[in-house]
Coordinates of C-alpha atoms in Angstrom, one line a residue:
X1 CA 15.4 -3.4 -1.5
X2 CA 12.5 -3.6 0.9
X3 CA 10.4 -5.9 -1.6
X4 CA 9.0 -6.1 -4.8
X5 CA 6.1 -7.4 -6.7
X6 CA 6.2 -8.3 -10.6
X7 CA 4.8 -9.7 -13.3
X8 CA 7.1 -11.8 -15.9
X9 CA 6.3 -14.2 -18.2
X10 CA 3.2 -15.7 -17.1
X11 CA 4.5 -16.0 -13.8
X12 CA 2.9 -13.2 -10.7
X13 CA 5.4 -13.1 -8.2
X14 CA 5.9 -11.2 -4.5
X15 CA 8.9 -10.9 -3.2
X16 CA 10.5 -10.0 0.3
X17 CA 8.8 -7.8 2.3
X18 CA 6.0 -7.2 0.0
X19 CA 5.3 -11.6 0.3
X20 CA 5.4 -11.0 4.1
X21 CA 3.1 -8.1 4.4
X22 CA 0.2 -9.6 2.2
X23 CA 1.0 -13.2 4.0
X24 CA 0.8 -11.6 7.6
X25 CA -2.4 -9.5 6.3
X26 CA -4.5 -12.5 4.8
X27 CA -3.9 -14.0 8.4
X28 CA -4.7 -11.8 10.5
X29 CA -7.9 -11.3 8.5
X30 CA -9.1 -14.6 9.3
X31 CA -8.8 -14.3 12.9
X32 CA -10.1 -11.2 12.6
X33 CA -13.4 -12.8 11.3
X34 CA -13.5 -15.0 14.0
X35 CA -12.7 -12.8 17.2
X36 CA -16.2 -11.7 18.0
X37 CA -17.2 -15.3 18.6
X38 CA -15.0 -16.0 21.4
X39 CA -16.5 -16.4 24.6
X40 CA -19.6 -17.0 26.3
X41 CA -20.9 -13.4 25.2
X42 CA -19.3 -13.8 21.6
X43 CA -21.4 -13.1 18.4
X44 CA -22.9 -15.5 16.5
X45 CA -22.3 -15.1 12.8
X46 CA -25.3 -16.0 9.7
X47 CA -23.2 -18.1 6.5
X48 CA -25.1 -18.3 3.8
X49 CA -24.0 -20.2 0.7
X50 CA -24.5 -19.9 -3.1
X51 CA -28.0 -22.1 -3.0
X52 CA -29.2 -19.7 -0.1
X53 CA -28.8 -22.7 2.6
X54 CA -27.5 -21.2 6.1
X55 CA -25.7 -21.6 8.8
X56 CA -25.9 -20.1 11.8
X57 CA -23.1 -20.8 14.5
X58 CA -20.2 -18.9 16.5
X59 CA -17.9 -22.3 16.4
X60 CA -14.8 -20.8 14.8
X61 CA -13.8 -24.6 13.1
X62 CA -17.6 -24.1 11.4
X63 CA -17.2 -20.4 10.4
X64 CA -13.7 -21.2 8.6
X65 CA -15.1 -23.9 6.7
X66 CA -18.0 -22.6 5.2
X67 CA -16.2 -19.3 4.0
X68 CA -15.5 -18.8 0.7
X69 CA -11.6 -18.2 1.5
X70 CA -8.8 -18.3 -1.4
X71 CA -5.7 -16.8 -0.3
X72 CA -3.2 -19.5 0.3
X73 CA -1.5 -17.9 3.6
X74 CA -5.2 -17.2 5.2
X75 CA -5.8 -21.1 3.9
X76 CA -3.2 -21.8 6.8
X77 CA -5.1 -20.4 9.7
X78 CA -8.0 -22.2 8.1
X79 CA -5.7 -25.2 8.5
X80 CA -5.0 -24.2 12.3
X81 CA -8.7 -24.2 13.1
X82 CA -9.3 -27.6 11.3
X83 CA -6.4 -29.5 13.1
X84 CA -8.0 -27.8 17.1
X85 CA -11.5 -29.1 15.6
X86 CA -9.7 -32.5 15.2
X87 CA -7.6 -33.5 18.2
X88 CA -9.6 -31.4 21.1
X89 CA -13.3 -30.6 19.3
X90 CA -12.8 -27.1 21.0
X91 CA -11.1 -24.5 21.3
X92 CA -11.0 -23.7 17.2
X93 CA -11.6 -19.6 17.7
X94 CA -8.9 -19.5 20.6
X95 CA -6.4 -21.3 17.9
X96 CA -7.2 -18.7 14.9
X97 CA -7.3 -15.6 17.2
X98 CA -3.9 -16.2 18.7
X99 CA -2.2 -17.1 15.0
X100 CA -3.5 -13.8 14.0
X101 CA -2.1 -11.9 17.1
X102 CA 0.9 -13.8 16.8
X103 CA 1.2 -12.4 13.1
X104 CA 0.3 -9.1 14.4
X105 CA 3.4 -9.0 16.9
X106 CA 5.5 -10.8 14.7
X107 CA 4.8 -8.0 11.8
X108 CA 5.8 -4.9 14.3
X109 CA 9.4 -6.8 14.8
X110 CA 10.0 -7.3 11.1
X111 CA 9.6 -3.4 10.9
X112 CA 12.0 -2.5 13.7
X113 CA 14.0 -4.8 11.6
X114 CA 14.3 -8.4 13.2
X115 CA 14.6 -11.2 10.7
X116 CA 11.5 -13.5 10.4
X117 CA 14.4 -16.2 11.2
X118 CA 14.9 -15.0 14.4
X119 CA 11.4 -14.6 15.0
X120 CA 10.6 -17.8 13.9
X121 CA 13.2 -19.5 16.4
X122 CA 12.0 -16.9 19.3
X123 CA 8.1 -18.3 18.9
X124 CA 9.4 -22.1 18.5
X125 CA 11.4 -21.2 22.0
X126 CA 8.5 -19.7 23.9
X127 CA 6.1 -22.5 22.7
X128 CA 7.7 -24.9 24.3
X129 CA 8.4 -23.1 27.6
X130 CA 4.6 -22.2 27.0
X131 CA 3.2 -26.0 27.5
X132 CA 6.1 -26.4 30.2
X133 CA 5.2 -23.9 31.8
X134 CA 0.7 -25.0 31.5
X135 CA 2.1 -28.0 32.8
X136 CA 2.7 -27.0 36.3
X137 CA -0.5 -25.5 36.3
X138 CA -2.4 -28.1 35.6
X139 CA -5.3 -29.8 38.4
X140 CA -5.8 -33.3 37.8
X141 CA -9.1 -35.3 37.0
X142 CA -10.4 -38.5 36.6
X143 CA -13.4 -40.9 36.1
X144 CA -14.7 -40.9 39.5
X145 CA -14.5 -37.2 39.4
X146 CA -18.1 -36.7 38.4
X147 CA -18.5 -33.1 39.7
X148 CA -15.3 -31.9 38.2
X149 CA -16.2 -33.7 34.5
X150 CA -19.5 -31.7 34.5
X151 CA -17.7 -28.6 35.0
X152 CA -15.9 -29.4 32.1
X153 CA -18.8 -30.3 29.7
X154 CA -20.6 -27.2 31.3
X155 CA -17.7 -24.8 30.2
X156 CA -17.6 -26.0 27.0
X157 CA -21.9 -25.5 26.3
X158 CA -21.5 -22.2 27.4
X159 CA -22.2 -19.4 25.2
X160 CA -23.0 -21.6 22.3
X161 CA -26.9 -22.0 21.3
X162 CA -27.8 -24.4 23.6
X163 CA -26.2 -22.6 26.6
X164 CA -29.7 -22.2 28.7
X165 CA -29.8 -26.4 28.6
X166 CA -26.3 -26.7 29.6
X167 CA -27.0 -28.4 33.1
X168 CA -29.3 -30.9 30.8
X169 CA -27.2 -31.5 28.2
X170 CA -23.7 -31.8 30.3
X171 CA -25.4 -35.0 31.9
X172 CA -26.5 -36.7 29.1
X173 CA -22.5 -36.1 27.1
X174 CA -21.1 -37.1 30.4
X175 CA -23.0 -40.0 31.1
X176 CA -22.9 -40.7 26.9
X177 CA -18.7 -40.3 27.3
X178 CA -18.2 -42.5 30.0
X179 CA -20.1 -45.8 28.4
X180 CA -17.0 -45.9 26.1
X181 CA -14.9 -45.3 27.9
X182 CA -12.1 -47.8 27.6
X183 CA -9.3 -48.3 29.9
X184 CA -6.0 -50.5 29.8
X185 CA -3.1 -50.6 31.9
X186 CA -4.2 -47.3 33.6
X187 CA -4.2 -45.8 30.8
X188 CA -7.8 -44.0 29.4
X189 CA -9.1 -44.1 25.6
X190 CA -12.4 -42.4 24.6
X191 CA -13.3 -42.3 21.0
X192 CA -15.8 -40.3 20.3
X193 CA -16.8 -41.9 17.2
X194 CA -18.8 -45.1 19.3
X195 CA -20.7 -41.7 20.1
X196 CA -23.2 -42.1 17.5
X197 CA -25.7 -38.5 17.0
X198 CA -28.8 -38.4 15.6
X199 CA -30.4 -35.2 15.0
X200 CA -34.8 -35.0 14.7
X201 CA -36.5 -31.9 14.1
X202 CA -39.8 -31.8 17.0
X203 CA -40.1 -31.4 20.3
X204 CA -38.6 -30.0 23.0
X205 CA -34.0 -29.9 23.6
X206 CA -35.2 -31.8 26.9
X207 CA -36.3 -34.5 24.9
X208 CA -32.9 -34.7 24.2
X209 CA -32.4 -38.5 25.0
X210 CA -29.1 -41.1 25.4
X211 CA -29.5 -44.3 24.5
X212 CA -27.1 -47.3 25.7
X213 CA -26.7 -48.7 22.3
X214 CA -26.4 -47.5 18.6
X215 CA -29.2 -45.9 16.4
X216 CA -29.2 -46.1 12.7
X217 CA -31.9 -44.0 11.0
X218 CA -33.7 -46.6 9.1
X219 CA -36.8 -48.6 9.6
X220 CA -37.8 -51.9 8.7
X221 CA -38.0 -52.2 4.5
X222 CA -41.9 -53.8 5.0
X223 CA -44.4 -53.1 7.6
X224 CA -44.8 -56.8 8.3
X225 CA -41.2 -57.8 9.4
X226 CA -41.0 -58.3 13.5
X227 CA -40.6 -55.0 14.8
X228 CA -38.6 -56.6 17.6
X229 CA -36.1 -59.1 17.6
X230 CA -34.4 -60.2 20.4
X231 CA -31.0 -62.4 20.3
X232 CA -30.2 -60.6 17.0
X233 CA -27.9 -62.4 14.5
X234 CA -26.8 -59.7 12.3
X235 CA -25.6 -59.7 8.9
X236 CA -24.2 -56.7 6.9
X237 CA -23.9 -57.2 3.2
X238 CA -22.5 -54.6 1.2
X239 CA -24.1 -56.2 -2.1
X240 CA -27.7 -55.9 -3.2
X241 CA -30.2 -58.6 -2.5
X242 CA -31.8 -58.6 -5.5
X243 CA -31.8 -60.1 -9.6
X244 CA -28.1 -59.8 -10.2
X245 CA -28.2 -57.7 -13.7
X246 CA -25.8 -58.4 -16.9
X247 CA -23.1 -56.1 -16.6
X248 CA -22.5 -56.6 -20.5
X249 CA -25.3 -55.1 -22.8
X250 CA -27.1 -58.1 -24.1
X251 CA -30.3 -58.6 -26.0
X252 CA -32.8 -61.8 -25.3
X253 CA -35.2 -62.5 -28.1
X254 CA -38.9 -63.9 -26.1
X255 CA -40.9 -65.5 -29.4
X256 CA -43.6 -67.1 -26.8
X257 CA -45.3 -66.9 -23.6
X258 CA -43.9 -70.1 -22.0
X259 CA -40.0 -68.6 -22.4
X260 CA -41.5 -64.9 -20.5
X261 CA -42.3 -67.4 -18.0
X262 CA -39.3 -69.3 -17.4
X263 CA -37.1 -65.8 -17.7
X264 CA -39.2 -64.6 -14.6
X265 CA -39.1 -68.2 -12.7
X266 CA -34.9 -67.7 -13.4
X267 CA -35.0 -64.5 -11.7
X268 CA -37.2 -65.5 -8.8
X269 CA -35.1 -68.6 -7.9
X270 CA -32.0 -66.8 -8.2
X271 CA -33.7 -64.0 -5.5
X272 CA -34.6 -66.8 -3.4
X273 CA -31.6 -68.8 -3.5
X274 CA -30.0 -65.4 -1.9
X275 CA -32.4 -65.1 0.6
X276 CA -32.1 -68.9 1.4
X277 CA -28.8 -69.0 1.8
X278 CA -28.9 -65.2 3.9
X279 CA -31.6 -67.6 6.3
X280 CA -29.6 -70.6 6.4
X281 CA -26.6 -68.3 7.9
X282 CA -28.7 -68.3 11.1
X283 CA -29.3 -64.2 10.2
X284 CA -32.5 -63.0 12.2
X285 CA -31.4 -58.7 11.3
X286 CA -29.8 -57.9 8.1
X287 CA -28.3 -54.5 7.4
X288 CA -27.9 -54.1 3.5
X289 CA -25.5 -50.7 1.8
X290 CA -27.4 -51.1 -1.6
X291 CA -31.3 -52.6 -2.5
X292 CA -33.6 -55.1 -1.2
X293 CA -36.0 -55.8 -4.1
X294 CA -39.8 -56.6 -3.5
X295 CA -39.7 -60.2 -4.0
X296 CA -36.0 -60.4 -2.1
X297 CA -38.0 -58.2 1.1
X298 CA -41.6 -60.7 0.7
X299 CA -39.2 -63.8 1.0
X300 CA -36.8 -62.1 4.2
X301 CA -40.5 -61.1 5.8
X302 CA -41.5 -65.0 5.6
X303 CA -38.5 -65.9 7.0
X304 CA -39.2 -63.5 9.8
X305 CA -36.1 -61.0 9.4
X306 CA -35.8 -57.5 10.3
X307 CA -34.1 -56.0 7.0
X308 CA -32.7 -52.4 6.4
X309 CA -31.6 -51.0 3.5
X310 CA -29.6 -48.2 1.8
X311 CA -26.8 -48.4 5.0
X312 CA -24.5 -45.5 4.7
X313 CA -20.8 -46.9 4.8
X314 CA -19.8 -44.9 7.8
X315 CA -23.0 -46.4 9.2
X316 CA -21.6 -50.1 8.2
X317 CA -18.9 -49.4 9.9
X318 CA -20.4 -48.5 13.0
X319 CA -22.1 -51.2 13.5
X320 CA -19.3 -53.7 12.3
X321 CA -17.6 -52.3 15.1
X322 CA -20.6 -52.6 17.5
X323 CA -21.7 -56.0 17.0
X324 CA -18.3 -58.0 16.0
X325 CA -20.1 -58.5 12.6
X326 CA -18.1 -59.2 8.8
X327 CA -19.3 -56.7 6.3
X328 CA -19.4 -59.3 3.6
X329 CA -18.7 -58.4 -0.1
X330 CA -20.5 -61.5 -1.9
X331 CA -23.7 -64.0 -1.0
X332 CA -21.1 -66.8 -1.5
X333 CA -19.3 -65.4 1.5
X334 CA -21.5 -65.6 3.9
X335 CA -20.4 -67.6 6.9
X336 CA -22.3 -68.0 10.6
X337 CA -19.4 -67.3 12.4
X338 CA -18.6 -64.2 10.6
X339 CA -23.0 -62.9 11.8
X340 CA -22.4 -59.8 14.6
X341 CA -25.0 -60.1 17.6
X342 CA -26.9 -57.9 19.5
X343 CA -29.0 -58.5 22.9
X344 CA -32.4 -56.3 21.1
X345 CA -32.9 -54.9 18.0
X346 CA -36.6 -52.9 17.5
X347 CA -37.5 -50.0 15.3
X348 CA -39.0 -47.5 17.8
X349 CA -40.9 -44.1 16.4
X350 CA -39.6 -40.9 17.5
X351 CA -42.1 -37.8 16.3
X352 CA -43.4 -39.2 13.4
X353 CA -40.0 -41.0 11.5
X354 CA -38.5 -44.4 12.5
X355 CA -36.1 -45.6 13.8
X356 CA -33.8 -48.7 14.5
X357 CA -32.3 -49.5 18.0
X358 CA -29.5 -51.9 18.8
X359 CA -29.5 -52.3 22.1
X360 CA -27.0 -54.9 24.2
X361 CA -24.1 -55.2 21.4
X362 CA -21.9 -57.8 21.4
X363 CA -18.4 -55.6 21.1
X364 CA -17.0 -52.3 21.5
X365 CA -18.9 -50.2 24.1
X366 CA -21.5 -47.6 21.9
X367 CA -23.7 -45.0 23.2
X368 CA -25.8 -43.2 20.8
X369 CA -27.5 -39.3 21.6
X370 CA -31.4 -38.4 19.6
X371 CA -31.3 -34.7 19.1
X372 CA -34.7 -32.9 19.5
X373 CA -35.5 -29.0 18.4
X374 CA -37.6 -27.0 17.1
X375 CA -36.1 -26.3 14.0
X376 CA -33.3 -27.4 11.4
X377 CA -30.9 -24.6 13.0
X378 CA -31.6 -25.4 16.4
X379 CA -30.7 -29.5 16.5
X380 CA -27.7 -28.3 13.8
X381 CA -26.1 -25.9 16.4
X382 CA -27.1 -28.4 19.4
X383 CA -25.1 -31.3 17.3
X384 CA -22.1 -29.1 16.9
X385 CA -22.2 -27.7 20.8
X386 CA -22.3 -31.5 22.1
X387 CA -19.5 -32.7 19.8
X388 CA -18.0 -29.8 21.6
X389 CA -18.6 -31.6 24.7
X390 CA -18.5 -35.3 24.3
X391 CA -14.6 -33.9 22.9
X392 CA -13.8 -32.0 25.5
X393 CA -14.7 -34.8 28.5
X394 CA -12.8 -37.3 26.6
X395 CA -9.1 -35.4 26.0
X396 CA -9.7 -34.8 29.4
X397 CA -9.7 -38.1 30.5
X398 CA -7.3 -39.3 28.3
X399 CA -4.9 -36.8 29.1
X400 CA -6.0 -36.4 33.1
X401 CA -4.9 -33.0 33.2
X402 CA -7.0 -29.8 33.3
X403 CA -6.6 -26.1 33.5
X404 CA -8.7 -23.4 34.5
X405 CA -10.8 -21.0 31.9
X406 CA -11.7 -17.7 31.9
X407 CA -8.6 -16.3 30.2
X408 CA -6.5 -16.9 33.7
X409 CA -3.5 -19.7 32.0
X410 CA -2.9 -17.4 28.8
X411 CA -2.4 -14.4 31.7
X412 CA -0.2 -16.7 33.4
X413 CA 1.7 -17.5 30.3
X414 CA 2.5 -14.2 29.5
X415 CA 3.5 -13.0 33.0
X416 CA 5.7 -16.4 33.1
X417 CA 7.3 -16.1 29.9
X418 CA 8.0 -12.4 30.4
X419 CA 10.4 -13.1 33.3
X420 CA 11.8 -16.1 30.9
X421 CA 12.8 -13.2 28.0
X422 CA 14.2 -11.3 30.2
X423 CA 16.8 -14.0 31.2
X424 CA 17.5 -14.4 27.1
X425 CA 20.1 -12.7 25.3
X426 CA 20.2 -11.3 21.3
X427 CA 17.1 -10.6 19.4
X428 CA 15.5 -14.1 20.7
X429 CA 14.3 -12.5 23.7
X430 CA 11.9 -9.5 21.6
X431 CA 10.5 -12.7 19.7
X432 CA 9.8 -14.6 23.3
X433 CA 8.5 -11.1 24.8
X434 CA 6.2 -10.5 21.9
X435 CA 4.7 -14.0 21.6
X436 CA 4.2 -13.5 25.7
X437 CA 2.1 -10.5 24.7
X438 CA -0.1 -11.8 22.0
X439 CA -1.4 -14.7 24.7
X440 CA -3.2 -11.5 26.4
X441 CA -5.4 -11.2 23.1
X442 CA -7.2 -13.9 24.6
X443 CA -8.5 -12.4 27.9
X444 CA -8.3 -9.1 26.2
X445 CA -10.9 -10.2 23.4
X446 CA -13.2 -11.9 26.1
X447 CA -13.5 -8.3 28.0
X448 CA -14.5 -7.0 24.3
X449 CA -17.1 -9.2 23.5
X450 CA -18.6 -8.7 26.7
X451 CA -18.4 -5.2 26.5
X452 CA -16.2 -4.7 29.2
X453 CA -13.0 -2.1 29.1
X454 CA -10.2 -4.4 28.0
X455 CA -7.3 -2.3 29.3
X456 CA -8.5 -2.1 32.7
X457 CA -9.7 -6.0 32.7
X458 CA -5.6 -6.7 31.5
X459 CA -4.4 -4.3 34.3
X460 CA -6.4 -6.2 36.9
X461 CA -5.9 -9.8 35.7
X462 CA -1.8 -9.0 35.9
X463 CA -2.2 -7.4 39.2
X464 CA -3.8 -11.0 40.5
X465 CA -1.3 -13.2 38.9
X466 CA 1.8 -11.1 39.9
X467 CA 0.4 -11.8 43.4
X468 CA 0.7 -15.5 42.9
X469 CA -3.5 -15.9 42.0
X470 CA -2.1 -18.5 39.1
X471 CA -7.1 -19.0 38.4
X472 CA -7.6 -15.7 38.3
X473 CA -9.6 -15.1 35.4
X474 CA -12.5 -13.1 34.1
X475 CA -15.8 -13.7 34.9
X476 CA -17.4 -12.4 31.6
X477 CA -21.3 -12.2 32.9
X478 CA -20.2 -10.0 36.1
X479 CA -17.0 -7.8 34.8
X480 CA -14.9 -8.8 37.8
X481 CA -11.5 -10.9 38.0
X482 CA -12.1 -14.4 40.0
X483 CA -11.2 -17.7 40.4
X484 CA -11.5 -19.6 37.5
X485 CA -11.8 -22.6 39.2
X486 CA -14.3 -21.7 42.0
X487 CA -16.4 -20.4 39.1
X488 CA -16.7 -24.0 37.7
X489 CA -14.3 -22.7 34.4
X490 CA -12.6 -25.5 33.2
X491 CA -11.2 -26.2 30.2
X492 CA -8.5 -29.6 29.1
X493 CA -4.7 -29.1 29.0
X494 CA -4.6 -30.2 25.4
X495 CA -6.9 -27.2 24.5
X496 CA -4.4 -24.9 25.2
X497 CA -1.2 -26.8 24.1
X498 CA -2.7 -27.9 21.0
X499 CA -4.1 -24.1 20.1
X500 CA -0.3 -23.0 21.1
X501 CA 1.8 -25.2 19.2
X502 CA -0.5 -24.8 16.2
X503 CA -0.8 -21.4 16.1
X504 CA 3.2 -21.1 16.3
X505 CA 3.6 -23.8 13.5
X506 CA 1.4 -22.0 11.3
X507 CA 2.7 -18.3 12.1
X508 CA 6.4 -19.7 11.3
X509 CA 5.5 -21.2 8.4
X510 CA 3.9 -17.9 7.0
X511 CA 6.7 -15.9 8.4
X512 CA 9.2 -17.9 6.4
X513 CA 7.8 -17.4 3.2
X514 CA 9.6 -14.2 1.0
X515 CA 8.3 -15.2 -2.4
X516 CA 5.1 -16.1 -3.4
X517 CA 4.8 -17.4 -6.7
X518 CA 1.7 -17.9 -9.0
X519 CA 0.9 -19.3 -12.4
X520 CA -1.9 -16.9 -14.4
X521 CA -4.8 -18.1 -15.5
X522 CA -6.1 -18.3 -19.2
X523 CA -5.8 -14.6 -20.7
X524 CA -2.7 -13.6 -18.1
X525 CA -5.2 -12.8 -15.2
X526 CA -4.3 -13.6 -11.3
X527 CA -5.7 -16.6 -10.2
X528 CA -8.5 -15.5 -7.4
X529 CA -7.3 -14.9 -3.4
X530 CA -3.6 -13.9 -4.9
X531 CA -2.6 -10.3 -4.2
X532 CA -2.6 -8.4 -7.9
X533 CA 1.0 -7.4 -8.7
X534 CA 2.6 -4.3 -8.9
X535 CA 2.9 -3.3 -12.9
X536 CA 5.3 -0.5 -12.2
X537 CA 8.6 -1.4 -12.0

């Protein structure tokens, strides 16, 4: 029996072949979603959500995650996407084309009757002679190589909205990557987290500015603390600095004047025996997560403090990480050897909102970038290109290995791994040949969405790499095959691996599934996303 689909119980159920054809189809939907963005000439696409806000982007990772999607199988790709956005930062369309394509080929096997098992182990195969194979491709990179990093971030701007500014805005992720850049024993760590981005509507994209230092977007709680202070002593306090309430509901009689008094005197003192004891720490900056009341903020400006409040915890942690400082969880824990330091810390105005600066911290290496646009959209899409960036610079350097763009290593692959089938026996060697032939979706979809014939464009590109021309790519803006690498497209080896190896893992674990299962809702109904069964049976 081919397949089935059922309803029993209050169980929905497809079986066999019918679980693997809706599976393959819900996949290949996705990345079908996705395929016009690929590429500098891709597509942008407009999300808008249930409270009319919108998004306008072509990053896949972005487009997956604002879709409404419920099927559990196209969940997967969605997965695929997430996981590229994670380790690389880029590459997330590449990832959810090729699962699909990979579906595709693996769905015309399955009707000339190969197992999914054997399918499953000819795609696991092929991956990893696939990374082998990148790896002897590869041209290698470094620090010092400025010219070659800017290639890099330049490749990795292009086509998104901020494309025209991409000579601008390379430099200042280059320059923002390598003032974190950590190295020990020879061996490179970026994290682009000590990248900190700050997005301001007004202005110009070359106002666009890196600052050596992290920026937290809140000014000074009263006009009159020192808008500068230099030598900072920093405290962060995760508690409020203000009249600690009853937590148990309580009622206090007041029968006369004199006993409204003392109540307020109580709660004064106890605010300024806070504030004393935040002084006496040596604190000269304090960073609070919750509230500063009035009187707590009147006795810090006296004491000459620069106070912030309402500190986002991802914030906190930022600048726990900066300055060396202890978030502290209590008053009573304060200690001065626990303060963080900091060389400057000023609030600076940037078109009309405030700002604070830290500039000169004591710890880890920071490095913060002030977006400017002219609308919401604009800095949105220019904070999602740069992440982009700053991502792609660092695997780069981590992993010291780069390949060249344009389409040319998925060509490669496929040639490669063609003459590696053929040295196969048994049905392994369809799966390996197929999985060869859905790398080509890549160049192929480029030549689409630049409106170029894709058959010819795949005829050339094989013609080049048979002859040993292991760049040869497609330059998208003129219709001809070059070299990749001339043409200053680059891309890092861990785009490609990573997209490979996820897009396998995914398509096996979606081949492998023959039954799909799912409990009804109330009143027997399929839950939403899940294929309706089959009554008839």
């Amino acid at each position: 029996m081919a397949g089935q689909s059922y309803a029993s119980g209050n169980r929905n159920r497809s079986r066999a072949r019918d679980a693997q054809s809706i599976n393959i189809l819900a996949g290949k939907a996705v990345a079908k979603a996705v395929r016009t963005t690929l590429g500098p000439k891709g597509m942008d696409k407009m999300l808008v959500d249930g409270l009319g806000d919108i998004v306008i982007t072509n990053d896949g990772a972005t487009i997956l995650k604002e879709m409404d999607i419920e099927h559990p199988a196209a969940k997967m790709v969605v997965e695929v996407s997430k996981t590229q956005d994670a380790e690389v930062g880029d590459g997330t369309t590449t990832a959810a084309v090729l699962t699909g394509e990979l579906l595709t080929k693996a769905e015309e096997l399955i009707e000339k009757g190969v197992h999914p098992t054997i399918i499953s182990g000819g795609y696991r195969h092929a991956a990893e002679k696939a990374v082998e194979i990148l790896k002897t491709i590869t041209i290698d990179v470094s620090t010092d190589d400025r010219e070659t990093l800017m290639k890099l971030a330049k490749t990795a701007l292009t086509g998104k909205a901020a494309g025209e500014y991409k000579d601008f805005l390379a430099e200042k992720a280059l320059d923002a990557v390598l003032s974190v850049v950590e190295e020990t024993n020879g061996n490179i760590s970026v994290d682009v987290d000590d990248i900190t981005i700050e997005k301001r509507e007004g202005g110009s994209i070359l106002d666009t500015e890196l600052v050596k230092g992290l920026v937290i977007d809140k000014e000074r709680v009263r006009p009159n603390m020192p808008r500068k202070v230099e030598n900072a002593k920093i405290l962060l306090a995760s508690f409020a600095i203000e009249f600690q309430k009853i937590e148990k509901s309580a009622e206090i009689k007041i029968t006369s004047p004199d006993q409204m008094n003392l109540f307020v005197e109580q709660e004064e003192k106890m605010v300024k025996e806070m504030v004393d004891k935040i002084v006496a720490s040596g604190a000269n900056v304090v960073f609070c997560q919750k509230g500063i009341d009035d009187l707590a903020q009147y006795y810090l400006e006296k004491a000459g403090v620069y106070a912030c409040r309402r500190i986002t915890k991802s914030d906190l942690k930022k600048l726990s990480r900066a300055t060396g400082a202890t978030l502290f969880q209590d008053v009573t824990d304060i200690k001065t050897e626990d303060l963080g330091a900091a060389d400057v810390v000023e609030e600076r105005d940037l078109h009309g909102s405030k700002m604070t600066f830290l500039l000169g911290c004591k710890e880890a290496k920071t490095a913060s970038l002030i977006l400017h646009g002219g609308t919401t959209h604009i800095v949105d899409s220019l904070k999602r290109a740069l992440n982009d960036a700053l991502c792609v610079i660092g695997v780069a350097l981590e992993d010291k290995k780069i390949v060249a763009g344009g389409g040319s290593p998925e060509i490669e692959l496929a040639l490669r791994l063609r003459d590696y089938a053929a040295t196969l026996k048994g049905r392994e060697q369809l799966a390996v040949g197929k999985f060869a032939e859905a790398l080509e979706i890549i160049p192929q979809t480029l030549a689409e969405n630049a409106g170029l014939d894709p058959i010819d464009k795949l005829i050339d590109l094989r013609a080049q790499h048979e002859q040993g021309n292991k760049n040869m790519g497609l330059d998208v803006y003129t219709g001809k095959v070059v070299d990749m690498y001339d043409n200053n497209v680059l891309e890092p080896l861990r785009i490609k691996t990573q997209a490979i190896n996820a897009a396998t893992e995914a398509t096996v674990m979606i081949l492998r599934i023959d039954d799909v299962v799912a409990a009804t809702g109330r009143g027997g109904a399929m839950p939403p996303g899940m294929p309706q069964p089959d009554m008839d049976m």
